Coordinates of C-alpha atoms and ligand atoms in Angstrom, one line a residue:
Chain A
M1 CA 114.9 51.3 43.5
R2 CA 114.4 50.4 39.9
N3 CA 111.4 52.4 38.3
V4 CA 110.7 54.3 41.2
R5 CA 110.8 57.9 41.6
I6 CA 109.4 60.3 44.4
I7 CA 107.0 62.8 42.7
N8 CA 105.8 65.5 44.9
G9 CA 106.9 63.9 48.3
I10 CA 105.7 60.6 47.6
P11 CA 106.9 57.7 45.7
A12 CA 105.5 56.4 42.6
T13 CA 106.2 53.4 40.1
K14 CA 106.4 53.6 36.4
S15 CA 103.6 51.6 35.0
R16 CA 102.2 50.5 31.9
Y17 CA 98.9 49.5 33.6
G18 CA 96.1 51.9 35.1
S19 CA 95.4 52.0 38.8
H20 CA 94.1 49.1 40.8
Y21 CA 93.3 50.5 44.4
G22 CA 92.3 53.8 43.5
E23 CA 96.2 55.4 43.6
R24 CA 96.4 58.4 41.2
V25 CA 98.2 58.1 38.0
I26 CA 100.6 60.7 37.0
E27 CA 101.9 61.4 33.6
I28 CA 105.5 62.7 33.3
G29 CA 107.6 63.2 30.0
G30 CA 105.2 60.5 28.5
E31 CA 105.4 57.9 31.0
K32 CA 102.9 56.8 33.2
Y33 CA 103.6 56.7 37.1
R34 CA 101.5 55.3 39.8
E35 CA 101.1 57.4 42.9
W36 CA 102.6 54.7 46.0
I37 CA 101.0 56.1 49.0
P38 CA 103.2 55.2 51.9
W39 CA 100.1 55.0 54.3
R40 CA 98.7 52.2 52.2
S41 CA 102.1 50.1 51.5
K42 CA 104.7 49.4 54.2
L43 CA 107.1 49.4 50.9
S44 CA 106.6 52.6 50.0
A45 CA 106.7 53.8 53.7
L46 CA 110.5 52.1 53.6
I47 CA 111.5 53.6 50.4
L48 CA 110.2 57.4 51.6
K49 CA 112.3 56.6 54.9
G50 CA 115.5 56.5 52.7
H51 CA 116.3 53.0 52.8
E52 CA 117.5 51.3 49.6
I53 CA 117.0 47.8 48.2
E54 CA 118.6 47.0 44.9
F55 CA 116.3 45.2 42.2
R56 CA 117.8 44.1 38.7
G57 CA 114.1 44.0 37.5
D58 CA 114.1 40.2 36.1
E59 CA 114.1 38.7 39.8
R60 CA 112.0 35.3 41.0
V61 CA 110.2 36.5 44.1
L62 CA 107.9 35.0 46.5
Y63 CA 105.2 37.4 48.1
L64 CA 103.7 36.1 51.6
G65 CA 100.4 37.8 52.6
A66 CA 99.5 39.4 49.2
S67 CA 95.9 40.6 50.6
T68 CA 94.4 42.8 47.6
G69 CA 97.7 43.2 45.7
T70 CA 98.1 47.0 46.7
T71 CA 102.0 46.5 47.4
L72 CA 102.3 43.9 44.9
S73 CA 100.8 46.0 42.2
H74 CA 103.9 48.1 42.5
L75 CA 106.3 45.5 42.9
A76 CA 105.1 44.0 40.0
D77 CA 106.2 47.4 38.1
V78 CA 109.4 47.3 39.8
I79 CA 110.3 43.6 38.9
D80 CA 108.9 44.0 35.5
E81 CA 110.9 41.5 33.9
G82 CA 110.7 38.8 36.6
V83 CA 107.9 36.4 38.0
I84 CA 106.1 37.1 41.5
Y85 CA 104.7 34.2 43.1
A86 CA 101.6 35.8 45.4
V87 CA 100.3 33.6 48.0
E88 CA 97.5 35.2 50.0
Y89 CA 95.4 32.5 52.2
S90 CA 91.9 34.5 52.6
A91 CA 89.3 34.0 49.7
K92 CA 87.7 37.5 50.1
P93 CA 91.1 39.8 49.5
F94 CA 91.9 37.3 46.7
I95 CA 89.4 38.3 44.3
K96 CA 90.8 41.4 44.0
L97 CA 94.1 40.1 43.9
L98 CA 92.8 38.0 40.9
E99 CA 91.9 41.3 39.4
L100 CA 95.6 42.2 39.3
A101 CA 97.0 38.7 38.2
K102 CA 94.8 38.9 34.9
E103 CA 95.9 42.0 34.1
R104 CA 99.7 41.4 35.0
E105 CA 101.8 38.7 33.1
N106 CA 104.5 38.4 36.3
V107 CA 102.3 37.8 38.7
I108 CA 101.0 34.3 39.8
P109 CA 98.2 34.0 42.2
L110 CA 98.3 31.2 45.0
L111 CA 95.4 31.2 47.3
Y112 CA 97.3 29.2 50.0
D113 CA 98.4 28.9 54.0
A114 CA 101.9 30.5 53.6
S115 CA 102.5 28.2 57.0
K116 CA 102.4 25.0 54.4
P117 CA 104.7 25.7 52.0
W118 CA 104.5 21.8 50.7
L119 CA 101.3 22.4 49.5
Y120 CA 102.6 24.6 46.9
S121 CA 106.3 23.2 46.7
G122 CA 105.8 21.7 43.2
I123 CA 104.4 25.2 42.0
V124 CA 106.9 27.9 43.3
E125 CA 110.6 27.9 41.6
K126 CA 113.6 28.7 43.4
V127 CA 113.3 32.1 44.5
D128 CA 115.8 35.1 44.8
F129 CA 113.7 37.5 47.4
I130 CA 111.1 36.7 49.6
Y131 CA 108.6 39.4 50.7
Q132 CA 107.0 39.0 53.6
D133 CA 103.6 40.9 55.5
V134 CA 101.4 38.2 57.1
A135 CA 100.9 40.0 60.1
Q136 CA 100.9 36.7 62.0
R137 CA 101.8 35.4 65.2
N138 CA 104.1 32.6 63.9
Q139 CA 105.7 34.9 61.3
V140 CA 109.3 33.7 62.1
G141 CA 108.1 30.1 61.5
I142 CA 106.2 31.0 58.1
L143 CA 109.5 33.0 56.9
K144 CA 111.5 29.8 58.1
A145 CA 109.6 27.1 56.4
N146 CA 109.2 29.2 53.1
A147 CA 112.7 29.9 53.1
D148 CA 113.9 26.4 53.5
F149 CA 111.6 25.4 50.4
F150 CA 112.2 28.0 48.1
L151 CA 114.9 30.7 49.1
K152 CA 118.6 30.4 46.9
N153 CA 121.3 30.6 49.1
D154 CA 122.3 34.0 49.1
G155 CA 119.1 34.9 48.4
S156 CA 117.1 38.0 50.4
F157 CA 114.1 38.6 52.5
L158 CA 112.2 41.7 53.4
L159 CA 110.1 40.8 56.7
M160 CA 107.2 43.2 58.1
V161 CA 106.6 42.8 61.4
K162 CA 103.8 44.1 63.3
A163 CA 104.2 44.0 67.1
K164 CA 100.2 43.6 67.9
S165 CA 100.0 40.7 65.9
I166 CA 102.6 38.9 67.9
D167 CA 102.0 39.9 71.2
S168 CA 99.0 42.6 72.0
T169 CA 99.9 43.1 75.3
A170 CA 104.0 43.3 75.4
E171 CA 105.6 46.6 74.7
P172 CA 106.2 46.5 70.5
K173 CA 110.3 47.4 71.4
E174 CA 110.1 43.8 73.5
V175 CA 108.7 42.2 70.5
F176 CA 110.6 43.3 67.7
D177 CA 114.0 42.4 69.6
A178 CA 112.7 38.9 70.0
V179 CA 112.0 38.3 66.6
V180 CA 115.1 39.9 65.6
E181 CA 116.9 37.5 67.7
K182 CA 114.8 34.4 66.8
I183 CA 115.7 35.6 62.9
S184 CA 119.1 35.7 63.4
R185 CA 119.5 32.3 64.5
D186 CA 118.9 31.3 61.1
F187 CA 119.5 33.9 58.6
S188 CA 122.1 37.3 58.8
I189 CA 120.2 40.3 59.0
L190 CA 121.5 43.3 57.0
E191 CA 119.0 46.2 58.3
T192 CA 116.3 46.9 60.4
G193 CA 114.3 49.8 60.7
S194 CA 110.6 51.4 62.1
L195 CA 108.1 52.2 59.1
E196 CA 106.7 54.9 61.6
P197 CA 105.1 57.4 61.5
Y198 CA 103.4 55.5 58.2
H199 CA 102.7 52.4 60.1
K200 CA 102.3 52.5 63.8
D201 CA 104.3 49.9 65.8
H202 CA 105.9 48.2 62.5
I203 CA 109.2 47.7 61.7
F204 CA 111.1 45.8 58.7
I205 CA 113.6 43.2 58.5
L206 CA 116.1 42.8 55.6
G207 CA 117.9 39.5 55.4
V208 CA 120.0 37.4 53.5
K209 CA 120.2 33.5 53.4
I210 CA 123.4 32.1 54.5
Chain B
M1 CA 111.5 9.5 45.5
P2 CA 108.7 11.2 42.7
Y3 CA 108.6 15.1 42.7
K4 CA 105.4 15.9 42.2
L5 CA 105.1 19.3 39.9
W6 CA 102.3 21.2 38.8
F7 CA 102.6 20.2 35.2
G8 CA 103.7 16.4 36.1
V9 CA 105.6 13.8 38.1
F10 CA 109.4 13.4 38.0
E11 CA 110.9 10.2 39.0
D12 CA 114.3 9.7 36.8
E13 CA 112.0 11.2 33.9
L14 CA 109.2 13.6 33.4
K15 CA 105.7 12.2 33.0
L16 CA 103.7 15.2 31.8
A17 CA 100.3 15.5 33.5
E18 CA 97.1 15.3 31.1
K19 CA 95.3 17.9 33.2
F20 CA 97.2 20.7 34.5
E21 CA 94.6 21.7 36.5
D22 CA 94.7 18.1 38.2
S23 CA 98.4 17.8 38.6
F24 CA 98.5 21.7 39.9
V25 CA 96.3 20.6 43.2
N26 CA 98.5 17.9 43.7
A27 CA 101.8 19.5 43.5
V28 CA 102.5 18.9 47.2
N29 CA 105.9 17.5 48.5
E30 CA 106.9 16.7 51.6
K31 CA 110.6 18.0 51.3
P32 CA 112.0 20.9 49.6
I33 CA 112.4 19.8 45.8
P34 CA 116.3 19.6 45.0
F35 CA 116.0 21.3 41.8
N36 CA 114.4 24.4 40.3
V37 CA 110.6 23.6 39.1
A38 CA 110.9 25.9 36.6
E39 CA 114.4 25.1 34.5
L40 CA 112.7 21.7 34.2
G41 CA 109.4 22.9 33.0
I42 CA 110.6 25.8 30.6
K43 CA 112.5 22.5 29.2
V44 CA 109.5 20.9 28.6
L45 CA 106.8 23.7 28.1
G46 CA 109.3 26.3 26.6
R47 CA 108.5 29.7 26.2
E48 CA 104.7 29.2 27.4
Y49 CA 106.0 27.9 30.8
Y50 CA 104.8 30.9 32.9
R51 CA 102.0 32.0 30.7
T52 CA 100.5 28.7 31.1
L53 CA 101.2 28.1 35.0
R54 CA 99.5 31.5 35.6
R55 CA 96.2 30.7 33.4
V56 CA 96.3 27.1 35.2
A57 CA 96.9 29.1 38.8
I58 CA 94.1 31.4 38.1
G59 CA 91.4 29.0 36.6
V60 CA 91.9 26.8 40.1
A61 CA 92.1 29.9 42.2
E62 CA 88.5 31.2 40.8
K63 CA 87.0 27.6 41.4
R64 CA 88.4 27.6 45.2
I65 CA 87.6 31.0 46.0
R66 CA 83.7 30.2 45.7
E67 CA 83.7 27.4 47.6
E68 CA 86.2 28.8 50.4
L69 CA 84.0 31.4 50.8
S70 CA 80.7 29.7 51.9
S71 CA 82.5 26.7 53.8
D72 CA 84.9 29.1 56.1
E73 CA 81.4 30.9 57.1
R74 CA 79.5 27.9 57.6
Y75 CA 82.8 26.5 60.0
I76 CA 82.8 29.3 61.9
I77 CA 79.2 28.9 63.0
S78 CA 79.6 25.4 63.8
L79 CA 82.3 26.2 65.9
V80 CA 80.6 28.9 67.8
K81 CA 78.2 26.4 68.3
A82 CA 80.0 23.7 69.6
L83 CA 81.7 25.9 71.9
E84 CA 78.3 27.3 73.3
S85 CA 77.3 23.4 73.8
V86 CA 80.7 23.0 75.5
E87 CA 80.5 25.5 78.0
E88 CA 77.0 24.7 78.7
I89 CA 78.3 20.6 79.2
I90 CA 81.2 22.3 81.6
N91 CA 78.7 24.1 83.8
V92 CA 76.3 21.2 84.3
L93 CA 79.3 19.0 84.9
K94 CA 80.3 21.6 87.7
E95 CA 77.0 21.2 89.4
K96 CA 76.7 17.4 89.6
E97 CA 80.4 17.9 90.9
E98 CA 79.4 19.9 93.5
D99 CA 76.3 17.5 94.4
L100 CA 78.9 14.6 94.1
E101 CA 81.9 15.8 96.0
A102 CA 81.9 13.6 98.9
N103 CA 81.8 10.5 96.8
A104 CA 84.4 8.6 95.0
I105 CA 82.6 9.1 91.8
G106 CA 83.1 13.2 92.2
E107 CA 86.6 12.5 90.9
K108 CA 85.6 11.3 87.8
F109 CA 83.6 14.6 87.0
L110 CA 86.2 16.5 88.0
E111 CA 88.2 14.5 85.1
A112 CA 85.2 15.2 82.9
I113 CA 85.6 18.7 83.3
E114 CA 89.4 18.8 82.7
N115 CA 88.6 17.2 79.3
M116 CA 86.3 19.3 78.9
K117 CA 87.9 22.7 79.3
E118 CA 90.9 21.5 77.0
L119 CA 88.2 20.8 74.0
R120 CA 86.8 24.1 74.9
D121 CA 90.3 26.0 74.7
E122 CA 91.0 23.8 71.5
I123 CA 87.8 25.0 69.7
E124 CA 88.4 28.7 71.0
R125 CA 92.2 28.2 69.4
E126 CA 90.5 27.4 65.7
I127 CA 88.1 30.1 66.4
D128 CA 90.8 32.9 66.7
V129 CA 92.8 31.3 63.5
V130 CA 89.7 31.2 61.5
M131 CA 88.3 34.4 62.4
A132 CA 92.0 36.0 61.8
K133 CA 91.6 34.5 58.3
I134 CA 87.8 35.3 57.2
A135 CA 87.0 38.5 59.2
P136 CA 90.2 40.4 59.8
N137 CA 88.7 43.5 60.8
L138 CA 86.3 41.9 63.5
Y139 CA 89.2 40.2 64.6
E140 CA 90.4 43.5 65.7
V141 CA 87.7 45.5 66.4
A142 CA 85.5 43.0 68.4
G143 CA 88.2 40.2 69.0
A144 CA 87.6 36.4 67.9
K145 CA 85.5 35.3 69.9
L146 CA 83.1 38.1 70.1
G147 CA 83.2 38.5 66.4
A148 CA 82.2 35.1 65.7
K149 CA 79.1 35.0 68.2
L150 CA 78.1 38.0 66.5
I151 CA 78.6 36.2 62.8
E152 CA 76.8 33.1 64.4
K153 CA 74.2 35.3 65.7
F154 CA 73.0 37.2 62.5
G155 CA 73.5 34.3 60.6
G156 CA 76.6 35.4 58.4
I157 CA 79.0 38.1 57.9
K158 CA 76.6 39.6 55.1
K159 CA 73.9 39.7 57.5
L160 CA 75.9 41.2 60.3
A161 CA 77.2 43.7 57.7
F162 CA 73.9 45.1 57.2
A163 CA 72.5 45.0 60.5
S164 CA 71.8 48.5 62.4
S165 CA 74.4 49.1 64.9
N166 CA 71.8 49.3 67.5
K167 CA 70.7 45.8 66.8
I168 CA 74.4 45.0 67.2
Q169 CA 74.7 46.6 70.5
I170 CA 71.8 44.9 72.0
I171 CA 71.6 41.5 70.6
G172 CA 71.9 39.0 73.1
A173 CA 69.6 40.9 75.4
E174 CA 66.4 40.4 73.4
R175 CA 65.0 39.3 76.2
S176 CA 65.3 41.9 78.9
L177 CA 64.5 44.3 76.1
Y178 CA 61.2 42.4 75.4
K179 CA 60.7 42.5 78.9
A180 CA 61.6 46.2 79.4
I181 CA 59.5 47.1 76.2
A182 CA 56.3 44.9 77.9
R183 CA 56.5 46.8 81.4
M184 CA 56.3 50.5 79.8
K185 CA 53.7 49.3 78.0
R186 CA 51.9 48.7 81.4
G187 CA 52.9 52.5 81.9
K188 CA 55.7 50.7 84.3
D189 CA 59.4 52.0 84.8
A190 CA 61.7 49.9 83.0
K191 CA 65.5 49.8 82.1
I192 CA 66.1 49.3 78.4
P193 CA 69.4 47.3 78.0
K194 CA 72.5 49.0 76.9
H195 CA 74.6 46.0 75.6
G196 CA 74.0 42.4 74.8
I197 CA 76.9 40.3 74.2
I198 CA 78.9 42.8 73.1
F199 CA 79.2 43.0 77.1
L200 CA 82.1 40.2 76.0
H201 CA 84.4 43.0 75.0
G202 CA 87.1 43.9 77.6
F203 CA 86.8 47.4 76.7
V204 CA 82.5 47.6 77.6
R205 CA 83.3 45.2 80.7
N206 CA 86.3 47.3 82.2
L207 CA 84.4 50.2 82.1
P208 CA 82.4 51.5 85.2
K209 CA 78.8 50.8 84.9
K210 CA 77.5 54.1 84.3
K211 CA 80.0 54.7 81.2
R212 CA 79.2 51.2 79.6
G213 CA 76.3 52.2 77.1
K214 CA 78.5 55.0 75.5
M215 CA 81.5 52.5 74.9
A216 CA 78.7 49.7 73.7
R217 CA 77.1 52.1 71.1
F218 CA 80.4 53.1 69.9
L219 CA 81.9 49.8 69.7
A220 CA 78.4 48.4 68.0
S221 CA 79.3 51.1 65.3
K222 CA 82.8 50.0 64.6
I223 CA 81.9 46.7 64.8
S224 CA 79.1 47.4 61.8
I225 CA 82.1 49.3 59.7
A226 CA 84.5 46.4 60.4
A227 CA 81.8 43.9 58.9
K228 CA 81.3 45.9 55.9
I229 CA 84.7 46.1 55.0
D230 CA 85.0 42.4 55.9
Y231 CA 82.4 41.7 53.7
F232 CA 83.1 43.8 51.0
R233 CA 86.9 44.0 50.9
G234 CA 88.6 41.5 53.3
E235 CA 91.6 43.7 53.7
L236 CA 92.5 45.2 57.4
D237 CA 91.9 48.9 58.6
E238 CA 94.4 49.4 60.6
G239 CA 92.9 52.6 62.0
L240 CA 89.7 51.4 62.9
F241 CA 90.9 49.5 66.4
E242 CA 92.8 52.5 67.1
S243 CA 90.3 54.7 66.9
V244 CA 87.8 52.2 69.5
K245 CA 91.0 51.8 71.9
R246 CA 91.3 55.9 71.8
R247 CA 87.0 56.2 72.8
F248 CA 88.1 53.5 75.7
E249 CA 90.7 55.8 77.0
E250 CA 89.1 58.9 76.8
L251 CA 86.0 57.3 78.7
R252 CA 88.1 56.1 80.9
R253 CA 89.9 59.4 81.9
E254 CA 86.3 61.1 82.0
K255 CA 85.0 62.3 85.4
Ligands
SAM1 C1 98.9 43.3 56.7 S1 98.2 42.1 55.3 C2 99.0 42.2 53.5 C3 98.9 43.7 53.1 C4 99.8 43.6 51.8 N1 101.0 42.8 51.9 C5 100.3 45.1 51.1 O1 100.9 45.7 51.5 O2 99.1 45.3 50.4 C6 98.1 41.0 55.6 C7 97.9 39.5 54.6 O3 98.3 38.6 55.1 C8 97.1 37.2 54.9 N2 97.9 36.4 56.0 C9 97.8 36.2 56.9 N3 98.4 34.6 57.4 C10 98.7 34.2 56.2 C11 98.9 32.8 55.7 N4 99.2 32.1 56.7 N5 98.9 32.6 54.5 C12 98.6 33.2 53.7 N6 98.5 34.6 54.1 C13 98.2 34.9 55.2 C14 96.0 38.2 55.4 O4 95.0 37.3 55.3 C15 96.2 39.2 55.2 O5 95.8 39.6 53.6

């Protein structure tokens, strides 16, 4: 991935900025890299497990479920010439997210409920990519609604699915199969994979809008 | 149809807003906008487009955060109080229904009970939604309902976060605690309660009686940590629930 390299077995992003959540900053050949710990970030786990997602660096991205901005901070390093609209509905983690937004010119912080995209429909532009990590029961509905509002045709999405948040008693495998089936009704799925051992009972789904 | 954008309203032509903070919060459209908001915006605001958008977004969010933090908590406390009242009403109605069963009016009571149960379920669903948002760690470790009840009993997430885990373990059982202490003062035997409302948690309830105290103590300590993380950071710690589950399974297997 652009601006990413594996240092001592752990991904890191080339960054002009300092540490955001306590991660180490490593200097190599005059460049600064922020260590991207796979246990802290599902996207880092995905990279470490050998999956590839290509970015040009100037994409328009909609990030749903940004929390305190851990993964977002790295994605902002990757898409350093683009714009990321970061949606999070909980006020507490948003405080930390705001710190990041004040530092990074390419992050637009939005305190909204991602299941109500109409509320920010006049703010967010058409995007190339949706990153969604909301750990919610209705996450497929959230993806669909946001894709309808904002995702360009041919635009892609990456969805992080946590089995327990959809059904805490069912077998994870069954939950994942059901989610994949539901998503494939509206999107075309490119790849799915597990995020074990870094994130227990989590999978990712990469797809495009057709 | 007018399109409401964060920098103004577009209908045939653009009417630029006087205050972007106002147009930003009003940028609500029922349906997707058929053109690209940023393309139009850049035509109007030029190179300053993203910088302005970011400044407005940060300003609006800063104001809203402060309001939301306190209103969400007040809301959850009101919901818990409402839930407890509705549960009480259901019990009273059930009693009266039994008295009047044989009469035609008994039917009316059954209907009322059904309505109240629907209301109760609705309140519980709302508690679930709000708890997942404002206290994700309590939500996982204690569960939505117990977590919300604890917030209500302690009078807020902050107070719960600073409470001792002993207090968390027995809150809701104060009456039997005081009784036990009084008995002991008189030199009599007494049982100190091992759990208060924490007993609502499946991991405590579903263990044999003699193991419940241990589970309640462990759970209370994890609830205390969950409340602290929710209060200070508000970010989910995936490991917390796993450790509670492990302890439960250990205790269940133990002879
Ligand atoms: C697993 S965390 C995200 C972690 C983050 N993506 C990272 O890797 O740094 C899920 C987040 O989604 C948020 N969330 C859940 N439902 C949401 C919704 N409907 N709208 C906005 N945010 C939501 C939660 O508040 C929580 O902060």
